[in-house]
Each structure stands twice: as C-alpha cells, then as structure tokens.
Amino acid sequence: MRVPSEPIYQGKPLSQWFTDGSERLTGTQLRTLGPGAIKWLTYQAAQSRLWNPDDVPSDASLFTRLELWTHGKLHDDPLTKRDIVNFEAIEALEALGPDAASAVPALIKVVRDGDNDNRLTAPNALAAIGPASWPAVSEAIRHGTHRQRLVLIMKLPVRFSEIAPPQSGAEFSEMLALLLSMVHDPDPYIRGYAGSALKKCVEVRRGSPEFAAGIRAGAGELAHLPNEERKFIADVFSGLGLDAVASAPALEALVDIGNRMTRAHILGALAVVEPDNPRWPALLHEGVASPDKELSSFSEDALIRAGR
C-alpha cells in the first residue's frame, strides 16, 4: 500500500506534533488539514503492532513473534517513535469523531493486532465515530478473535459516554440483544464484561422503547438455546425485574418446553416480570411440593425473589 502524504500543520509534520511533547491537536485543528489527514492517520493507526511480549496472544503468527523478538533486540526502549505515532494517530482519529468513519476497518484491526495501549484506545475512537462504526464492532464481537471480542465487549460502555454521538434506537436494541447472548458465553471474562455492559445499558435506557425492543429480541433467542443457557438468561431477566417485562411473551412460550428445572427458572422469571399474573406463583408452588429436592428448593427461592 502506498504511504499517504504526511500533513503539515503550522509548519510541522503531524508526526513531529505527536513526538515532540506538543499539546495534542484538537478535532477542529485536524479538520483544517482535510481528508488527506484522515488517510494518513488511518494508515499510521493500522501499523500498530505488539511491542510488549506480555501482550502476545496464543494464536499470534510466527511472523508476529519474530518481529517482536527483533524489536526487542534492536531497541532498549520498548517504545519507538513509530509506536508513539501509531498511538497518537488513534487518539487523533478519536478527536475527529464521525469525520473519521473511513478509519473503522483500521481501528478494528488495531483491536486485533495492536499492543495493549493501542487496542484499548481504538474502541474509544470507534465509539467517537458513532453509529457508522457499529456494524463492524458488532460483527467483530460476534465473529472476531478472542482478543477482539474481549476488548470490544469490555469497552462497549464507552458508547454511552460523552465522547460518543447519540445512538439510534435500532443500534441500542441490537447491542442489548447481543449482550444478552454474551452473558452465557463459555469464556468467564466475556461473560463478566457482558454483564457489566448490560448493567450500563439498563442504567442509561431503562423504560425506553428501544430498551424493550432489545429485551424482546434477546428473549426471542431463548427458543434456539439449550436448556442450560435458557436457565441462565431467564435468571438474568429475573434480576432485571420489571425492566425485563418485554421478555414475558417469549418466556411464556417456553413454559411447557424443556426439563423441569428449566421450566422452574422460566417460571421464576415470569413471576418477577409479570407480578400481577397469578398463574406463575401457582405453578411455582407446585414445584415447591415436588419430591425433587433441587426443584422444590429452587421454586421456593423463586417465590421469595418474586415477593410471594
């Protein structure tokens, strides 16, 4: 790929602004340089690489390991001028916000291949770009490398911060449904970060139409999940309480499907999200009377959680 021409601001190349201790340029200042600056910044961001051996993922290529070994042999200081420019380019793309939409593929690459500082900063730039970055972010969360999935889920709450443009209702609903699918992921770290991000979603949009749409979409996936995962998601809805009322139709459709314990978890969620429906506590009371000690104990606890 041909290296884009480096922009000049007030007589100094951008790389010099990045490395001589100058104050960071603002988005307004960077915009005066035109689209050429975004091309150059995108190129520099995409060159991000690992420089700390502790950051090497288990699936790193032999070339990556060789490059890191060579880097360590040639430089006493792990950070070179190139590394500083790469990092500052990501920060500059964040400052440009939505104007830097063309940099989204490069920033997704940084999350996969960059060192720890860069991969944790790139999601901030993606969030600042706003809705234009969401399709690529959601795709990487679903199908990216373990490193990409972990970092992007962990940093999703940034999309609710002051650096991010407002989300569309559709984007938020998709995000909420995606997080609900992640809270039963086999990886404990992904589960944990998804749970934290889900909690933030509840804080910022509870009661909104898009929140209800996301809950409905997430609950709709229950029919396609195995029993253990259904139980897990049903318990999440129980924890959300009345905020998860939109899950009721999908939960009700599963009441007579699956094993007895799965049914009990679903009934427990329904007793919480539909507190005025007497059917759910009545069925849980039947579970309490069961000779199955596990079922009886869970049903009793579910009634207590539902205030029955």
CSV table of C-alpha atoms in Angstrom, one decimal:
chain,number,residue,atom,x,y,z
A,1,MET,CA,0.0,0.0,0.0
A,2,ARG,CA,1.3,3.5,-0.9
A,3,VAL,CA,2.0,5.6,2.2
A,4,PRO,CA,-0.2,8.6,2.2
A,5,SER,CA,1.5,12.0,2.3
A,6,GLU,CA,2.0,13.3,5.8
A,7,PRO,CA,0.1,16.5,6.5
A,8,ILE,CA,1.7,19.7,7.8
A,9,TYR,CA,0.2,21.8,10.5
A,10,GLN,CA,1.7,25.2,11.2
A,11,GLY,CA,4.9,24.3,9.5
A,12,LYS,CA,5.4,21.0,11.4
A,13,PRO,CA,4.6,17.4,10.2
A,14,LEU,CA,1.9,15.7,12.2
A,15,SER,CA,4.4,13.1,13.4
A,16,GLN,CA,6.5,15.9,14.9
A,17,TRP,CA,3.4,17.2,16.7
A,18,PHE,CA,3.0,13.7,18.1
A,19,THR,CA,6.5,13.1,19.3
A,20,ASP,CA,8.0,16.4,20.5
A,21,GLY,CA,5.8,16.9,23.5
A,22,SER,CA,3.4,19.4,21.9
A,23,GLU,CA,-0.2,19.5,23.0
A,24,ARG,CA,-2.5,17.3,21.1
A,25,LEU,CA,-4.2,18.9,18.2
A,26,THR,CA,-8.0,19.2,18.6
A,27,GLY,CA,-10.5,17.8,16.2
A,28,THR,CA,-11.2,21.3,14.9
A,29,GLN,CA,-7.4,21.8,14.1
A,30,LEU,CA,-7.1,18.4,12.5
A,31,ARG,CA,-10.2,19.1,10.3
A,32,THR,CA,-8.4,22.1,8.7
A,33,LEU,CA,-6.0,19.6,7.1
A,34,GLY,CA,-8.7,18.0,5.0
A,35,PRO,CA,-9.4,14.3,4.1
A,36,GLY,CA,-5.7,13.7,3.4
A,37,ALA,CA,-5.0,13.9,7.2
A,38,ILE,CA,-7.6,11.1,7.8
A,39,LYS,CA,-6.0,8.9,5.2
A,40,TRP,CA,-2.5,9.4,6.8
A,41,LEU,CA,-3.8,8.9,10.4
A,42,THR,CA,-5.7,5.8,9.3
A,43,TYR,CA,-2.5,4.4,7.7
A,44,GLN,CA,-0.5,5.1,10.8
A,45,ALA,CA,-3.1,3.6,13.1
A,46,ALA,CA,-3.2,0.4,11.0
A,47,GLN,CA,0.6,0.0,11.5
A,48,SER,CA,0.1,-0.6,15.3
A,49,ARG,CA,2.0,-3.7,16.4
A,50,LEU,CA,2.8,-5.6,19.5
A,51,TRP,CA,5.9,-4.4,21.4
A,52,ASN,CA,5.3,-5.9,24.8
A,53,PRO,CA,5.8,-9.7,25.0
A,54,ASP,CA,3.1,-10.0,27.6
A,55,ASP,CA,0.5,-8.9,25.1
A,56,VAL,CA,1.2,-11.7,22.5
A,57,PRO,CA,-2.0,-13.7,22.1
A,58,SER,CA,-1.7,-17.5,22.0
A,59,ASP,CA,-2.7,-17.6,18.3
A,60,ALA,CA,-0.1,-15.0,17.2
A,61,SER,CA,1.7,-15.9,13.9
A,62,LEU,CA,5.3,-16.8,13.7
A,63,PHE,CA,6.0,-13.5,11.8
A,64,THR,CA,4.5,-11.5,14.7
A,65,ARG,CA,6.7,-13.4,17.2
A,66,LEU,CA,9.8,-12.9,15.1
A,67,GLU,CA,9.0,-9.1,14.6
A,68,LEU,CA,8.6,-8.7,18.4
A,69,TRP,CA,11.8,-10.6,19.1
A,70,THR,CA,13.7,-8.4,16.5
A,71,HIS,CA,12.1,-5.3,18.0
A,72,GLY,CA,13.4,-6.3,21.5
A,73,LYS,CA,16.9,-6.9,20.2
A,74,LEU,CA,17.2,-3.6,18.4
A,75,HIS,CA,15.7,-1.2,20.9
A,76,ASP,CA,16.5,-0.7,24.5
A,77,ASP,CA,13.3,1.4,24.9
A,78,PRO,CA,10.3,-0.8,24.1
A,79,LEU,CA,8.5,2.3,22.6
A,80,THR,CA,9.9,3.6,19.4
A,81,LYS,CA,9.0,6.8,17.6
A,82,ARG,CA,6.8,4.7,15.3
A,83,ASP,CA,4.9,3.3,18.2
A,84,ILE,CA,4.2,6.7,19.6
A,85,VAL,CA,3.0,8.0,16.2
A,86,ASN,CA,0.7,4.9,15.9
A,87,PHE,CA,-0.8,5.6,19.3
A,88,GLU,CA,-1.3,9.3,18.7
A,89,ALA,CA,-2.9,8.6,15.3
A,90,ILE,CA,-5.6,6.6,17.1
A,91,GLU,CA,-6.1,9.5,19.6
A,92,ALA,CA,-6.4,11.9,16.7
A,93,LEU,CA,-9.0,9.7,14.9
A,94,GLU,CA,-11.0,9.8,18.2
A,95,ALA,CA,-10.8,13.6,18.2
A,96,LEU,CA,-12.1,13.7,14.6
A,97,GLY,CA,-15.1,11.6,15.6
A,98,PRO,CA,-17.7,10.9,12.9
A,99,ASP,CA,-15.4,12.5,10.3
A,100,ALA,CA,-13.1,9.5,10.7
A,101,ALA,CA,-15.6,6.9,9.6
A,102,SER,CA,-13.3,5.7,6.9
A,103,ALA,CA,-10.8,4.6,9.6
A,104,VAL,CA,-13.2,2.0,11.1
A,105,PRO,CA,-11.6,-1.1,9.4
A,106,ALA,CA,-8.1,0.0,10.5
A,107,LEU,CA,-9.3,0.5,14.1
A,108,ILE,CA,-10.9,-2.9,14.2
A,109,LYS,CA,-7.5,-4.3,13.0
A,110,VAL,CA,-5.8,-2.4,15.8
A,111,VAL,CA,-8.0,-4.2,18.4
A,112,ARG,CA,-6.9,-7.4,16.9
A,113,ASP,CA,-3.2,-6.7,16.3
A,114,GLY,CA,-2.1,-3.7,18.3
A,115,ASP,CA,-0.3,-3.6,21.7
A,116,ASN,CA,-2.2,-3.2,24.9
A,117,ASP,CA,-2.4,0.6,24.9
A,118,ASN,CA,-3.5,0.8,21.3
A,119,ARG,CA,-6.1,-1.9,21.4
A,120,LEU,CA,-7.7,-0.4,24.5
A,121,THR,CA,-7.7,3.1,22.9
A,122,ALA,CA,-9.1,2.0,19.5
A,123,PRO,CA,-12.6,1.2,20.9
A,124,ASN,CA,-12.7,4.8,22.2
A,125,ALA,CA,-12.1,6.1,18.6
A,126,LEU,CA,-14.7,3.7,17.3
A,127,ALA,CA,-17.2,5.0,19.9
A,128,ALA,CA,-16.4,8.6,19.0
A,129,ILE,CA,-17.1,7.8,15.3
A,130,GLY,CA,-20.5,6.7,16.4
A,131,PRO,CA,-23.2,4.7,14.5
A,132,ALA,CA,-21.0,4.3,11.4
A,133,SER,CA,-18.7,2.0,13.4
A,134,TRP,CA,-21.4,-0.2,15.0
A,135,PRO,CA,-21.8,-2.8,12.1
A,136,ALA,CA,-18.1,-3.5,12.2
A,137,VAL,CA,-17.9,-3.6,16.0
A,138,SER,CA,-20.9,-5.9,16.3
A,139,GLU,CA,-19.5,-8.2,13.7
A,140,ALA,CA,-16.1,-8.4,15.5
A,141,ILE,CA,-17.9,-9.1,18.8
A,142,ARG,CA,-19.8,-12.0,17.2
A,143,HIS,CA,-17.1,-13.5,15.0
A,144,GLY,CA,-13.7,-11.8,15.7
A,145,THR,CA,-10.7,-13.2,17.5
A,146,HIS,CA,-10.9,-13.8,21.2
A,147,ARG,CA,-8.8,-10.6,21.8
A,148,GLN,CA,-11.2,-8.5,19.7
A,149,ARG,CA,-14.3,-9.9,21.3
A,150,LEU,CA,-13.0,-9.4,24.8
A,151,VAL,CA,-11.8,-5.8,24.3
A,152,LEU,CA,-14.8,-4.6,22.4
A,153,ILE,CA,-17.3,-6.0,24.9
A,154,MET,CA,-15.3,-4.6,27.8
A,155,LYS,CA,-15.3,-1.1,26.1
A,156,LEU,CA,-18.9,-1.1,24.9
A,157,PRO,CA,-20.0,1.3,27.8
A,158,VAL,CA,-17.8,3.9,26.2
A,159,ARG,CA,-20.5,4.2,23.5
A,160,PHE,CA,-22.7,5.7,26.2
A,161,SER,CA,-20.2,8.3,27.3
A,162,GLU,CA,-19.8,11.9,26.4
A,163,ILE,CA,-17.3,11.1,23.6
A,164,ALA,CA,-19.8,9.2,21.6
A,165,PRO,CA,-22.6,10.6,19.4
A,166,PRO,CA,-26.1,9.6,20.3
A,167,GLN,CA,-27.1,6.0,19.3
A,168,SER,CA,-30.1,5.2,17.2
A,169,GLY,CA,-32.8,3.1,18.9
A,170,ALA,CA,-32.1,0.2,16.5
A,171,GLU,CA,-28.4,0.2,17.4
A,172,PHE,CA,-29.1,0.2,21.1
A,173,SER,CA,-31.7,-2.6,20.7
A,174,GLU,CA,-29.2,-4.7,18.8
A,175,MET,CA,-26.5,-4.1,21.3
A,176,LEU,CA,-28.7,-5.1,24.2
A,177,ALA,CA,-29.8,-8.3,22.4
A,178,LEU,CA,-26.1,-9.0,21.6
A,179,LEU,CA,-25.1,-8.6,25.3
A,180,LEU,CA,-27.8,-10.9,26.4
A,181,SER,CA,-26.4,-13.6,24.1
A,182,MET,CA,-22.9,-13.0,25.6
A,183,VAL,CA,-23.8,-13.3,29.3
A,184,HIS,CA,-23.8,-17.1,28.9
A,185,ASP,CA,-20.6,-17.3,26.8
A,186,PRO,CA,-18.2,-20.2,27.7
A,187,ASP,CA,-15.5,-17.6,28.5
A,188,PRO,CA,-15.8,-16.2,32.0
A,189,TYR,CA,-14.2,-12.9,31.1
A,190,ILE,CA,-16.6,-12.3,28.2
A,191,ARG,CA,-19.5,-13.2,30.5
A,192,GLY,CA,-18.2,-10.8,33.1
A,193,TYR,CA,-17.7,-7.9,30.7
A,194,ALA,CA,-21.0,-8.5,29.0
A,195,GLY,CA,-22.8,-8.4,32.4
A,196,SER,CA,-21.1,-5.1,33.3
A,197,ALA,CA,-22.1,-3.6,29.9
A,198,LEU,CA,-25.6,-4.9,30.3
A,199,LYS,CA,-25.9,-3.2,33.6
A,200,LYS,CA,-24.8,0.1,32.0
A,201,CYS,CA,-27.5,-0.4,29.3
A,202,VAL,CA,-30.1,-0.7,32.0
A,203,GLU,CA,-28.9,2.5,33.7
A,204,VAL,CA,-28.9,4.6,30.6
A,205,ARG,CA,-32.0,3.5,28.6
A,206,ARG,CA,-34.4,1.6,31.0
A,207,GLY,CA,-38.0,2.2,30.2
A,208,SER,CA,-37.4,3.4,26.6
A,209,PRO,CA,-38.9,1.8,23.5
A,210,GLU,CA,-35.5,0.7,22.3
A,211,PHE,CA,-34.7,-1.0,25.6
A,212,ALA,CA,-37.9,-3.0,25.4
A,213,ALA,CA,-37.1,-3.9,21.7
A,214,GLY,CA,-33.7,-5.2,22.8
A,215,ILE,CA,-35.2,-7.3,25.6
A,216,ARG,CA,-37.7,-8.8,23.2
A,217,ALA,CA,-35.0,-9.6,20.7
A,218,GLY,CA,-32.8,-11.2,23.3
A,219,ALA,CA,-35.7,-13.2,24.7
A,220,GLY,CA,-36.7,-14.3,21.3
A,221,GLU,CA,-33.4,-16.2,21.0
A,222,LEU,CA,-34.3,-18.4,24.0
A,223,ALA,CA,-36.2,-20.8,21.8
A,224,HIS,CA,-33.0,-21.6,19.9
A,225,LEU,CA,-30.8,-22.2,23.0
A,226,PRO,CA,-30.1,-25.4,25.0
A,227,ASN,CA,-31.7,-25.7,28.4
A,228,GLU,CA,-28.7,-24.6,30.5
A,229,GLU,CA,-28.4,-21.4,28.5
A,230,ARG,CA,-32.2,-20.8,28.8
A,231,LYS,CA,-31.9,-21.1,32.5
A,232,PHE,CA,-29.1,-18.6,32.6
A,233,ILE,CA,-30.9,-16.0,30.5
A,234,ALA,CA,-34.1,-16.5,32.5
A,235,ASP,CA,-32.2,-15.7,35.7
A,236,VAL,CA,-30.8,-12.5,34.0
A,237,PHE,CA,-34.4,-11.4,33.3
A,238,SER,CA,-35.3,-12.2,36.9
A,239,GLY,CA,-32.5,-9.9,38.0
A,240,LEU,CA,-33.7,-7.1,35.7
A,241,GLY,CA,-37.2,-7.3,37.3
A,242,LEU,CA,-39.9,-5.1,35.7
A,243,ASP,CA,-37.3,-3.7,33.3
A,244,ALA,CA,-37.5,-7.1,31.5
A,245,VAL,CA,-41.3,-7.1,31.1
A,246,ALA,CA,-40.9,-7.3,27.3
A,247,SER,CA,-39.4,-10.8,27.7
A,248,ALA,CA,-42.7,-12.2,29.0
A,249,PRO,CA,-44.2,-13.4,25.7
A,250,ALA,CA,-41.0,-15.3,24.8
A,251,LEU,CA,-40.8,-16.8,28.3
A,252,GLU,CA,-44.4,-17.8,28.3
A,253,ALA,CA,-44.0,-19.7,25.0
A,254,LEU,CA,-41.3,-21.8,26.7
A,255,VAL,CA,-43.2,-22.7,29.9
A,256,ASP,CA,-44.1,-26.2,28.7
A,257,ILE,CA,-40.9,-26.9,26.9
A,258,GLY,CA,-37.7,-28.3,28.3
A,259,ASN,CA,-36.9,-30.1,31.5
A,260,ARG,CA,-38.4,-29.4,34.9
A,261,MET,CA,-35.6,-27.2,36.2
A,262,THR,CA,-35.5,-25.1,33.0
A,263,ARG,CA,-39.3,-24.6,33.4
A,264,ALA,CA,-38.8,-23.6,37.0
A,265,HIS,CA,-36.2,-20.9,36.0
A,266,ILE,CA,-38.6,-19.6,33.3
A,267,LEU,CA,-41.5,-19.5,35.8
A,268,GLY,CA,-39.3,-17.7,38.3
A,269,ALA,CA,-38.5,-15.0,35.7
A,270,LEU,CA,-42.2,-14.7,34.7
A,271,ALA,CA,-43.2,-14.3,38.4
A,272,VAL,CA,-40.9,-11.3,38.6
A,273,VAL,CA,-41.6,-9.6,35.2
A,274,GLU,CA,-45.4,-10.2,35.4
A,275,PRO,CA,-46.1,-9.8,39.2
A,276,ASP,CA,-49.9,-9.4,38.6
A,277,ASN,CA,-50.3,-12.7,36.9
A,278,PRO,CA,-51.3,-15.4,39.5
A,279,ARG,CA,-50.5,-18.3,37.2
A,280,TRP,CA,-46.7,-18.2,37.7
A,281,PRO,CA,-46.6,-18.3,41.5
A,282,ALA,CA,-49.3,-21.0,41.4
A,283,LEU,CA,-47.1,-23.2,39.2
A,284,LEU,CA,-44.0,-22.4,41.3
A,285,HIS,CA,-46.0,-23.6,44.4
A,286,GLU,CA,-46.5,-26.9,42.6
A,287,GLY,CA,-42.7,-27.1,42.2
A,288,VAL,CA,-42.3,-26.4,46.0
A,289,ALA,CA,-44.4,-29.5,46.6
A,290,SER,CA,-42.3,-31.7,44.4
A,291,PRO,CA,-40.3,-34.6,45.9
A,292,ASP,CA,-37.4,-33.4,43.8
A,293,LYS,CA,-35.4,-31.5,46.4
A,294,GLU,CA,-33.5,-29.4,43.8
A,295,LEU,CA,-36.7,-28.4,42.1
A,296,SER,CA,-38.5,-27.7,45.4
A,297,SER,CA,-35.7,-25.6,46.8
A,298,PHE,CA,-35.3,-23.5,43.6
A,299,SER,CA,-39.1,-23.0,43.3
A,300,GLU,CA,-39.2,-21.8,46.9
A,301,ASP,CA,-36.3,-19.3,46.3
A,302,ALA,CA,-38.0,-18.1,43.1
A,303,LEU,CA,-41.2,-17.3,45.0
A,304,ILE,CA,-39.2,-15.4,47.6
A,305,ARG,CA,-37.5,-13.3,44.9
A,306,ALA,CA,-40.9,-12.6,43.4
A,307,GLY,CA,-42.2,-11.4,46.7
A,308,ARG,CA,-44.6,-14.3,47.0
